[in-house]
């Protein structure tokens, strides 16, 4: 049975609290270290991301490398399909891979992320799964495993003939996964240039060099859904991830990202709600020497909150109980949730703060009678 406790953070009148304003139809701002959602606008409204799909293509290959299924020095053959569809004859973004040549996965990743190369995306897909469609199915399945619940991928390039779909919330989840799980490969996103087949090309990410301290990830454009962008910025040791979509030009995409990202530092500050070991709530215990056990923070609960007010955030403690004695100190015991207007913006794990030994036969009998007659009241 799930139990919950509610409390309200100190609030301030909405007129007294400044907040982020952006004209982007869809936007999402995440502080990944604490998991705090700082801004959310139409977070689950789907859009077609265009070439921004290549971030998911890279993430899928990163995962396979980590799992040992693909090697950076593994050679992949350039098929005629990859050459014609994504290479020089296509007249689209390409790394100019030569037909029937063999290219290492590491170089293909550089072509994918620096040149925004369609041939690199197709070559990688065919190398892993034999076809674009099979690899796209893998992308969709993998997306679910990392928490992207509203995304579907049709190809590894983002070609609009068969558009993929995603959301700004899912894009932020994707960026967080790449940054936190593949730090060794994430640096590829910020490579300033890459030369292949004797052709020098600078990084085609439209956001690099335009937003201060940005080191990834990419941008896309769809004829129907407009411009989208996924940005990761590290300033003074604080990383912020932002996603926007639905913009009508590259200029408006950049403007919206600057509005959203800048707001993280202008309108928010870190607040320690609870210190490590501090009691946050109590949970009922069945058959113990004590009828309750304290629930405490397993680490400092640091949340980015709006300066000058909390914007009506609420605290909620959720746990499955009652616990059955004996209960050991430090046992995982549910979570603390910070809830704002857009839903849960932060989650922190809780643990039991004390040992509760098993009680006497009389303790267990009384607890059993209470459960039978009244149930457990949280």
Short mmCIF file of C-alpha atoms in Angstrom, two decimals:
data_model
loop_
_atom_site.label_atom_id
_atom_site.label_comp_id
_atom_site.label_asym_id
_atom_site.label_seq_id
_atom_site.Cartn_x
_atom_site.Cartn_y
_atom_site.Cartn_z
CA UNK A 1 0.00 0.00 0.00
CA UNK A 2 1.39 3.40 -0.96
CA UNK A 3 1.35 6.15 1.64
CA UNK A 4 1.96 9.84 1.05
CA UNK A 5 2.58 12.92 3.16
CA UNK A 6 2.18 16.45 1.83
CA UNK A 7 3.72 19.76 2.83
CA UNK A 8 4.02 23.15 1.16
CA UNK A 9 7.21 25.11 0.67
CA UNK A 10 7.10 28.76 1.65
CA UNK A 11 5.43 30.62 -1.18
CA UNK A 12 5.52 34.12 -2.53
CA UNK A 13 2.92 35.97 -4.60
CA UNK A 14 3.36 35.10 -8.27
CA UNK A 15 3.69 38.79 -9.14
CA UNK A 16 6.75 38.99 -6.90
CA UNK A 17 8.54 36.09 -8.57
CA UNK A 18 10.19 36.56 -11.95
CA UNK A 19 10.47 33.53 -14.16
CA UNK A 20 11.60 32.39 -17.60
CA UNK A 21 9.69 33.74 -20.58
CA UNK A 22 10.13 32.31 -24.07
CA UNK A 23 8.13 32.38 -27.30
CA UNK A 24 9.17 28.81 -28.08
CA UNK A 25 6.00 26.69 -28.43
CA UNK A 26 7.75 23.79 -26.73
CA UNK A 27 10.57 24.10 -24.19
CA UNK A 28 12.14 22.12 -21.36
CA UNK A 29 14.93 23.03 -18.95
CA UNK A 30 16.61 20.47 -16.69
CA UNK A 31 19.34 20.66 -14.07
CA UNK A 32 20.61 17.07 -14.30
CA UNK A 33 22.73 16.90 -11.14
CA UNK A 34 19.70 17.28 -8.90
CA UNK A 35 17.16 16.20 -11.49
CA UNK A 36 15.26 19.47 -11.07
CA UNK A 37 12.93 20.54 -13.88
CA UNK A 38 13.30 24.33 -14.02
CA UNK A 39 10.96 25.09 -16.89
CA UNK A 40 8.44 23.11 -18.87
CA UNK A 41 6.16 24.18 -21.73
CA UNK A 42 4.21 21.60 -23.76
CA UNK A 43 6.81 19.01 -22.68
CA UNK A 44 5.01 15.98 -24.12
CA UNK A 45 3.65 17.47 -27.33
CA UNK A 46 5.23 15.49 -30.20
CA UNK A 47 7.28 16.98 -33.02
CA UNK A 48 9.46 15.70 -35.84
CA UNK A 49 13.10 16.52 -35.02
CA UNK A 50 14.75 16.33 -38.44
CA UNK A 51 18.51 15.83 -38.21
CA UNK A 52 18.38 16.16 -34.42
CA UNK A 53 17.64 12.41 -34.67
CA UNK A 54 21.39 11.93 -35.06
CA UNK A 55 21.86 12.52 -31.32
CA UNK A 56 19.80 9.38 -30.73
CA UNK A 57 21.78 7.56 -33.41
CA UNK A 58 25.00 8.44 -31.59
CA UNK A 59 23.56 7.51 -28.19
CA UNK A 60 22.58 4.08 -29.48
CA UNK A 61 26.08 3.45 -30.82
CA UNK A 62 27.59 4.76 -27.56
CA UNK A 63 25.51 2.20 -25.67
CA UNK A 64 26.64 -0.65 -27.91
CA UNK A 65 30.26 0.38 -27.43
CA UNK A 66 29.81 0.44 -23.65
CA UNK A 67 28.22 -3.02 -23.77
CA UNK A 68 31.09 -4.39 -25.84
CA UNK A 69 28.92 -5.14 -28.87
CA UNK A 70 30.67 -2.55 -31.05
CA UNK A 71 34.31 -1.39 -30.99
CA UNK A 72 35.64 2.05 -31.86
CA UNK A 73 38.21 0.45 -34.19
CA UNK A 74 35.62 -1.81 -35.82
CA UNK A 75 35.53 -1.34 -39.59
CA UNK A 76 32.23 -0.73 -41.41
CA UNK A 77 31.76 -1.09 -45.17
CA UNK A 78 30.24 1.76 -47.18
CA UNK A 79 27.35 0.30 -49.17
CA UNK A 80 26.06 1.73 -52.43
CA UNK A 81 22.82 2.65 -50.61
CA UNK A 82 24.71 4.62 -47.96
CA UNK A 83 26.80 6.36 -50.64
CA UNK A 84 23.88 7.28 -52.91
CA UNK A 85 21.39 8.17 -50.14
CA UNK A 86 23.68 9.99 -47.73
CA UNK A 87 26.96 10.51 -49.54
CA UNK A 88 28.21 12.87 -52.24
CA UNK A 89 25.44 12.07 -54.79
CA UNK A 90 22.75 13.06 -52.27
CA UNK A 91 23.88 16.70 -52.11
CA UNK A 92 23.06 16.70 -48.39
CA UNK A 93 25.27 16.84 -45.29
CA UNK A 94 27.94 14.18 -45.80
CA UNK A 95 31.42 13.13 -44.72
CA UNK A 96 32.16 12.06 -48.35
CA UNK A 97 32.68 8.39 -47.52
CA UNK A 98 33.92 6.49 -50.56
CA UNK A 99 31.75 3.66 -51.84
CA UNK A 100 32.93 0.14 -50.82
CA UNK A 101 35.60 1.60 -48.52
CA UNK A 102 35.93 0.54 -44.86
CA UNK A 103 35.74 3.14 -42.10
CA UNK A 104 36.30 2.75 -38.35
CA UNK A 105 33.33 3.35 -36.04
CA UNK A 106 35.25 6.16 -34.30
CA UNK A 107 35.67 8.05 -37.57
CA UNK A 108 32.04 7.47 -38.49
CA UNK A 109 30.98 8.95 -35.14
CA UNK A 110 33.11 12.01 -35.85
CA UNK A 111 31.52 12.33 -39.27
CA UNK A 112 28.07 11.93 -37.72
CA UNK A 113 28.54 14.52 -34.97
CA UNK A 114 30.92 17.01 -36.60
CA UNK A 115 29.77 16.90 -40.22
CA UNK A 116 26.14 16.03 -39.40
CA UNK A 117 26.80 13.37 -42.03
CA UNK A 118 23.92 11.31 -43.35
CA UNK A 119 26.22 8.75 -44.93
CA UNK A 120 27.88 8.17 -41.53
CA UNK A 121 24.47 7.56 -39.92
CA UNK A 122 23.44 5.04 -42.59
CA UNK A 123 26.81 3.25 -42.56
CA UNK A 124 26.64 2.84 -38.78
CA UNK A 125 23.06 1.56 -38.96
CA UNK A 126 23.88 -0.98 -41.65
CA UNK A 127 27.06 -2.04 -39.86
CA UNK A 128 25.17 -2.83 -36.65
CA UNK A 129 21.82 -4.17 -37.88
CA UNK A 130 22.07 -4.63 -41.63
CA UNK A 131 19.54 -1.92 -42.53
CA UNK A 132 18.30 1.51 -41.53
CA UNK A 133 14.88 0.19 -40.56
CA UNK A 134 16.26 -2.50 -38.26
CA UNK A 135 18.53 0.03 -36.57
CA UNK A 136 15.63 2.49 -36.21
CA UNK A 137 13.68 -0.22 -34.37
CA UNK A 138 16.67 -0.66 -32.08
CA UNK A 139 16.75 3.11 -31.48
CA UNK A 140 13.08 3.15 -30.50
CA UNK A 141 13.45 0.17 -28.16
CA UNK A 142 16.57 1.63 -26.55
CA UNK A 143 14.88 4.99 -26.10
CA UNK A 144 12.27 3.34 -23.88
CA UNK A 145 14.95 1.78 -21.67
CA UNK A 146 16.46 5.20 -20.87
CA UNK A 147 13.12 6.81 -20.11
CA UNK A 148 12.11 8.33 -23.45
CA UNK A 149 8.49 7.26 -23.31
CA UNK A 150 7.06 9.34 -26.19
CA UNK A 151 9.59 8.89 -28.98
CA UNK A 152 9.57 6.79 -32.15
CA UNK A 153 12.44 6.68 -34.63
CA UNK A 154 12.00 5.85 -38.31
CA UNK A 155 15.60 6.20 -39.52
CA UNK A 156 19.06 7.18 -38.23
CA UNK A 157 19.38 10.33 -40.37
CA UNK A 158 16.23 12.36 -39.68
CA UNK A 159 15.18 12.40 -43.35
CA UNK A 160 11.70 13.88 -43.50
CA UNK A 161 10.34 11.36 -46.04
CA UNK A 162 9.69 9.09 -43.03
CA UNK A 163 9.77 11.43 -40.04
CA UNK A 164 10.53 10.36 -36.49
CA UNK A 165 8.71 11.79 -33.49
CA UNK A 166 9.89 12.90 -30.08
CA UNK A 167 9.18 15.49 -27.36
CA UNK A 168 11.26 18.15 -25.62
CA UNK A 169 11.03 16.18 -22.36
CA UNK A 170 12.37 13.06 -24.10
CA UNK A 171 15.14 15.08 -25.72
CA UNK A 172 16.25 16.32 -22.30
CA UNK A 173 16.22 12.73 -21.02
CA UNK A 174 18.38 11.73 -23.98
CA UNK A 175 20.89 14.52 -23.37
CA UNK A 176 21.10 13.66 -19.67
CA UNK A 177 21.76 10.03 -20.55
CA UNK A 178 24.55 10.89 -22.99
CA UNK A 179 26.25 13.41 -20.70
CA UNK A 180 26.12 11.30 -17.55
CA UNK A 181 26.68 7.82 -19.01
CA UNK A 182 29.10 8.48 -21.87
CA UNK A 183 31.32 11.33 -20.71
CA UNK A 184 34.26 9.78 -22.55
CA UNK A 185 32.47 9.98 -25.90
CA UNK A 186 30.43 13.12 -25.25
CA UNK A 187 33.47 15.24 -26.15
CA UNK A 188 32.90 14.25 -29.80
CA UNK A 189 29.95 16.66 -29.94
CA UNK A 190 32.25 19.64 -29.42
CA UNK A 191 35.05 18.74 -31.83
CA UNK A 192 35.66 21.95 -33.80
CA UNK A 193 36.49 20.23 -37.10
CA UNK A 194 37.11 16.91 -38.80
CA UNK A 195 38.85 16.05 -42.06
CA UNK A 196 37.83 12.95 -44.01
CA UNK A 197 38.65 11.88 -47.55
CA UNK A 198 40.93 14.94 -47.65
CA UNK A 199 37.94 17.23 -47.17
CA UNK A 200 38.04 19.61 -44.19
CA UNK A 201 34.75 20.56 -42.55
CA UNK A 202 34.01 22.58 -39.45
CA UNK A 203 31.47 21.42 -36.89
CA UNK A 204 27.98 21.91 -38.34
CA UNK A 205 26.17 22.09 -34.99
CA UNK A 206 24.37 25.46 -35.40
CA UNK A 207 24.54 26.08 -31.64
CA UNK A 208 28.30 25.72 -31.08
CA UNK A 209 29.99 29.07 -30.61
CA UNK A 210 26.62 30.84 -30.41
CA UNK A 211 25.75 30.02 -26.78
CA UNK A 212 28.35 30.60 -24.08
CA UNK A 213 29.83 27.41 -22.58
CA UNK A 214 27.71 25.15 -24.78
CA UNK A 215 29.43 21.82 -25.55
CA UNK A 216 26.61 19.87 -27.26
CA UNK A 217 24.32 18.52 -28.59
CA UNK A 218 22.59 19.57 -31.85
CA UNK A 219 19.81 21.11 -33.89
CA UNK A 220 17.22 19.95 -36.37
CA UNK A 221 14.63 21.23 -38.80
CA UNK A 222 11.45 19.68 -40.15
CA UNK A 223 9.33 21.23 -42.95
CA UNK A 224 6.14 20.81 -40.91
CA UNK A 225 7.30 21.18 -37.30
CA UNK A 226 10.03 23.78 -37.68
CA UNK A 227 13.38 24.19 -35.96
CA UNK A 228 14.36 22.34 -32.80
CA UNK A 229 17.44 22.38 -30.61
CA UNK A 230 19.02 20.38 -27.80
CA UNK A 231 21.68 22.15 -25.75
CA UNK A 232 23.95 21.23 -22.87
CA UNK A 233 25.79 24.05 -21.11
CA UNK A 234 28.29 23.93 -18.25
CA UNK A 235 28.89 27.25 -16.45
CA UNK A 236 30.84 27.49 -13.23
CA UNK A 237 30.39 23.81 -12.50
CA UNK A 238 26.62 23.77 -13.01
CA UNK A 239 25.29 21.92 -16.04
CA UNK A 240 21.96 22.76 -17.65
CA UNK A 241 20.15 20.87 -20.39
CA UNK A 242 17.61 22.69 -22.57
CA UNK A 243 15.36 21.55 -25.41
CA UNK A 244 13.17 23.72 -27.62
CA UNK A 245 11.01 22.98 -30.66
CA UNK A 246 8.49 24.51 -33.00
CA UNK A 247 10.55 27.57 -33.98
CA UNK A 248 10.21 29.18 -37.42
CA UNK A 249 13.89 29.96 -38.04
CA UNK A 250 17.43 29.24 -36.92
CA UNK A 251 17.53 32.75 -35.41
CA UNK A 252 14.42 32.16 -33.31
CA UNK A 253 15.75 28.77 -32.16
CA UNK A 254 18.93 30.39 -30.91
CA UNK A 255 17.01 33.21 -29.25
CA UNK A 256 14.70 30.77 -27.45
CA UNK A 257 17.54 28.61 -26.22
CA UNK A 258 19.35 31.67 -24.86
CA UNK A 259 16.16 32.77 -23.07
CA UNK A 260 15.63 29.38 -21.47
CA UNK A 261 19.27 28.67 -20.60
CA UNK A 262 19.93 32.16 -19.28
CA UNK A 263 16.96 31.86 -16.97
CA UNK A 264 18.61 29.03 -15.08
CA UNK A 265 21.18 31.45 -13.69
CA UNK A 266 19.03 34.58 -13.59
CA UNK A 267 15.94 33.25 -11.84
CA UNK A 268 17.03 30.15 -9.90
CA UNK A 269 19.31 29.41 -6.97
CA UNK A 270 20.27 26.20 -5.18
CA UNK A 271 18.33 25.60 -1.98
CA UNK A 272 19.17 22.80 0.48
CA UNK A 273 15.76 21.58 1.63
CA UNK A 274 17.11 18.78 3.86
CA UNK A 275 20.61 17.79 4.92
CA UNK A 276 21.91 14.22 4.81
CA UNK A 277 20.30 12.21 7.62
CA UNK A 278 17.69 14.86 8.42
CA UNK A 279 14.27 13.46 9.21
CA UNK A 280 11.64 14.28 6.61
CA UNK A 281 8.71 12.08 7.64
CA UNK A 282 7.73 8.95 9.58
CA UNK A 283 6.53 5.59 8.27
CA UNK A 284 4.35 3.08 10.08
CA UNK A 285 5.91 -0.18 11.29
CA UNK A 286 4.03 -3.46 11.82
CA UNK A 287 5.03 -5.75 14.66
CA UNK A 288 7.93 -3.72 16.01
CA UNK A 289 9.04 -2.30 19.33
CA UNK A 290 8.14 1.09 17.84
CA UNK A 291 5.07 1.86 15.76
CA UNK A 292 6.95 4.24 13.43
CA UNK A 293 10.39 4.69 11.91
CA UNK A 294 11.85 8.03 10.74
CA UNK A 295 12.44 8.54 7.03
CA UNK A 296 15.57 10.55 6.32
CA UNK A 297 17.42 11.99 3.35
CA UNK A 298 20.15 9.67 2.09
CA UNK A 299 22.08 12.71 0.83
CA UNK A 300 21.64 16.49 0.82
CA UNK A 301 18.42 17.41 -0.94
CA UNK A 302 19.64 20.31 -3.09
CA UNK A 303 17.00 21.74 -5.41
CA UNK A 304 17.12 24.69 -7.76
CA UNK A 305 14.21 26.92 -6.74
CA UNK A 306 13.02 30.27 -7.99
CA UNK A 307 14.70 33.23 -6.34
CA UNK A 308 12.37 35.12 -4.02
CA UNK A 309 9.72 32.42 -3.82
CA UNK A 310 8.87 28.81 -4.44
CA UNK A 311 6.11 29.26 -7.03
CA UNK A 312 3.76 27.03 -5.02
CA UNK A 313 5.97 23.96 -4.91
CA UNK A 314 4.69 21.15 -2.68
CA UNK A 315 6.59 18.35 -0.98
CA UNK A 316 5.29 14.80 -1.10
CA UNK A 317 6.76 11.74 0.63
CA UNK A 318 5.72 8.42 -0.89
CA UNK A 319 6.52 4.95 0.46
CA UNK A 320 5.08 1.42 0.39
CA UNK A 321 4.08 0.37 3.86
CA UNK A 322 3.68 -0.30 6.63
CA UNK A 323 7.16 -1.79 7.07
CA UNK A 324 7.33 -5.18 8.75
CA UNK A 325 9.68 -5.42 11.72
CA UNK A 326 12.55 -5.89 12.11
CA UNK A 327 13.56 -2.78 10.15
CA UNK A 328 17.23 -1.96 9.61
CA UNK A 329 18.56 1.58 9.56
CA UNK A 330 19.44 2.69 6.04
CA UNK A 331 16.81 0.57 4.30
CA UNK A 332 15.51 2.19 1.07
CA UNK A 333 12.10 3.61 1.96
CA UNK A 334 10.43 5.51 -0.84
CA UNK A 335 11.12 9.00 -2.09
CA UNK A 336 10.62 12.71 -1.58
CA UNK A 337 8.94 14.51 -4.49
CA UNK A 338 8.91 18.23 -5.15
CA UNK A 339 5.79 19.04 -7.15
CA UNK A 340 5.22 22.21 -9.16
CA UNK A 341 2.56 23.36 -11.57
CA UNK A 342 3.87 21.04 -14.28
CA UNK A 343 4.05 17.97 -12.02
CA UNK A 344 7.05 16.39 -10.29
CA UNK A 345 10.15 18.53 -10.77
CA UNK A 346 12.49 16.66 -8.41
CA UNK A 347 12.80 13.25 -6.73
CA UNK A 348 15.12 12.24 -3.88
CA UNK A 349 15.45 8.75 -2.36
CA UNK A 350 14.70 8.26 1.33
CA UNK A 351 15.99 5.65 3.78
CA UNK A 352 14.97 4.55 7.25
CA UNK A 353 16.73 6.55 9.95
CA UNK A 354 16.73 3.99 12.79
CA UNK A 355 16.59 0.30 13.64
CA UNK A 356 13.23 -1.07 14.77
CA UNK A 357 13.56 -4.56 16.29
CA UNK A 358 10.72 -7.06 16.16
CA UNK A 359 8.32 -6.60 19.06
CA UNK A 360 6.75 -9.04 21.44
CA UNK A 361 3.84 -11.29 20.65
CA UNK A 362 1.63 -8.63 22.25
CA UNK A 363 3.03 -5.91 19.94
CA UNK A 364 2.26 -8.00 16.89
CA UNK A 365 -1.20 -8.90 18.16
CA UNK A 366 -2.10 -5.24 18.78
CA UNK A 367 -0.80 -4.20 15.37
CA UNK A 368 -2.69 -7.03 13.71
CA UNK A 369 -5.91 -6.06 15.46
CA UNK A 370 -5.47 -2.40 14.43
CA UNK A 371 -4.92 -3.38 10.80
CA UNK A 372 -7.97 -5.66 10.86
CA UNK A 373 -10.29 -3.07 12.45
CA UNK A 374 -9.05 0.25 11.15
CA UNK A 375 -6.36 -0.34 8.51
CA UNK A 376 -3.10 1.61 8.54
CA UNK A 377 -3.56 5.34 8.34
CA UNK A 378 -0.69 7.25 6.69
#
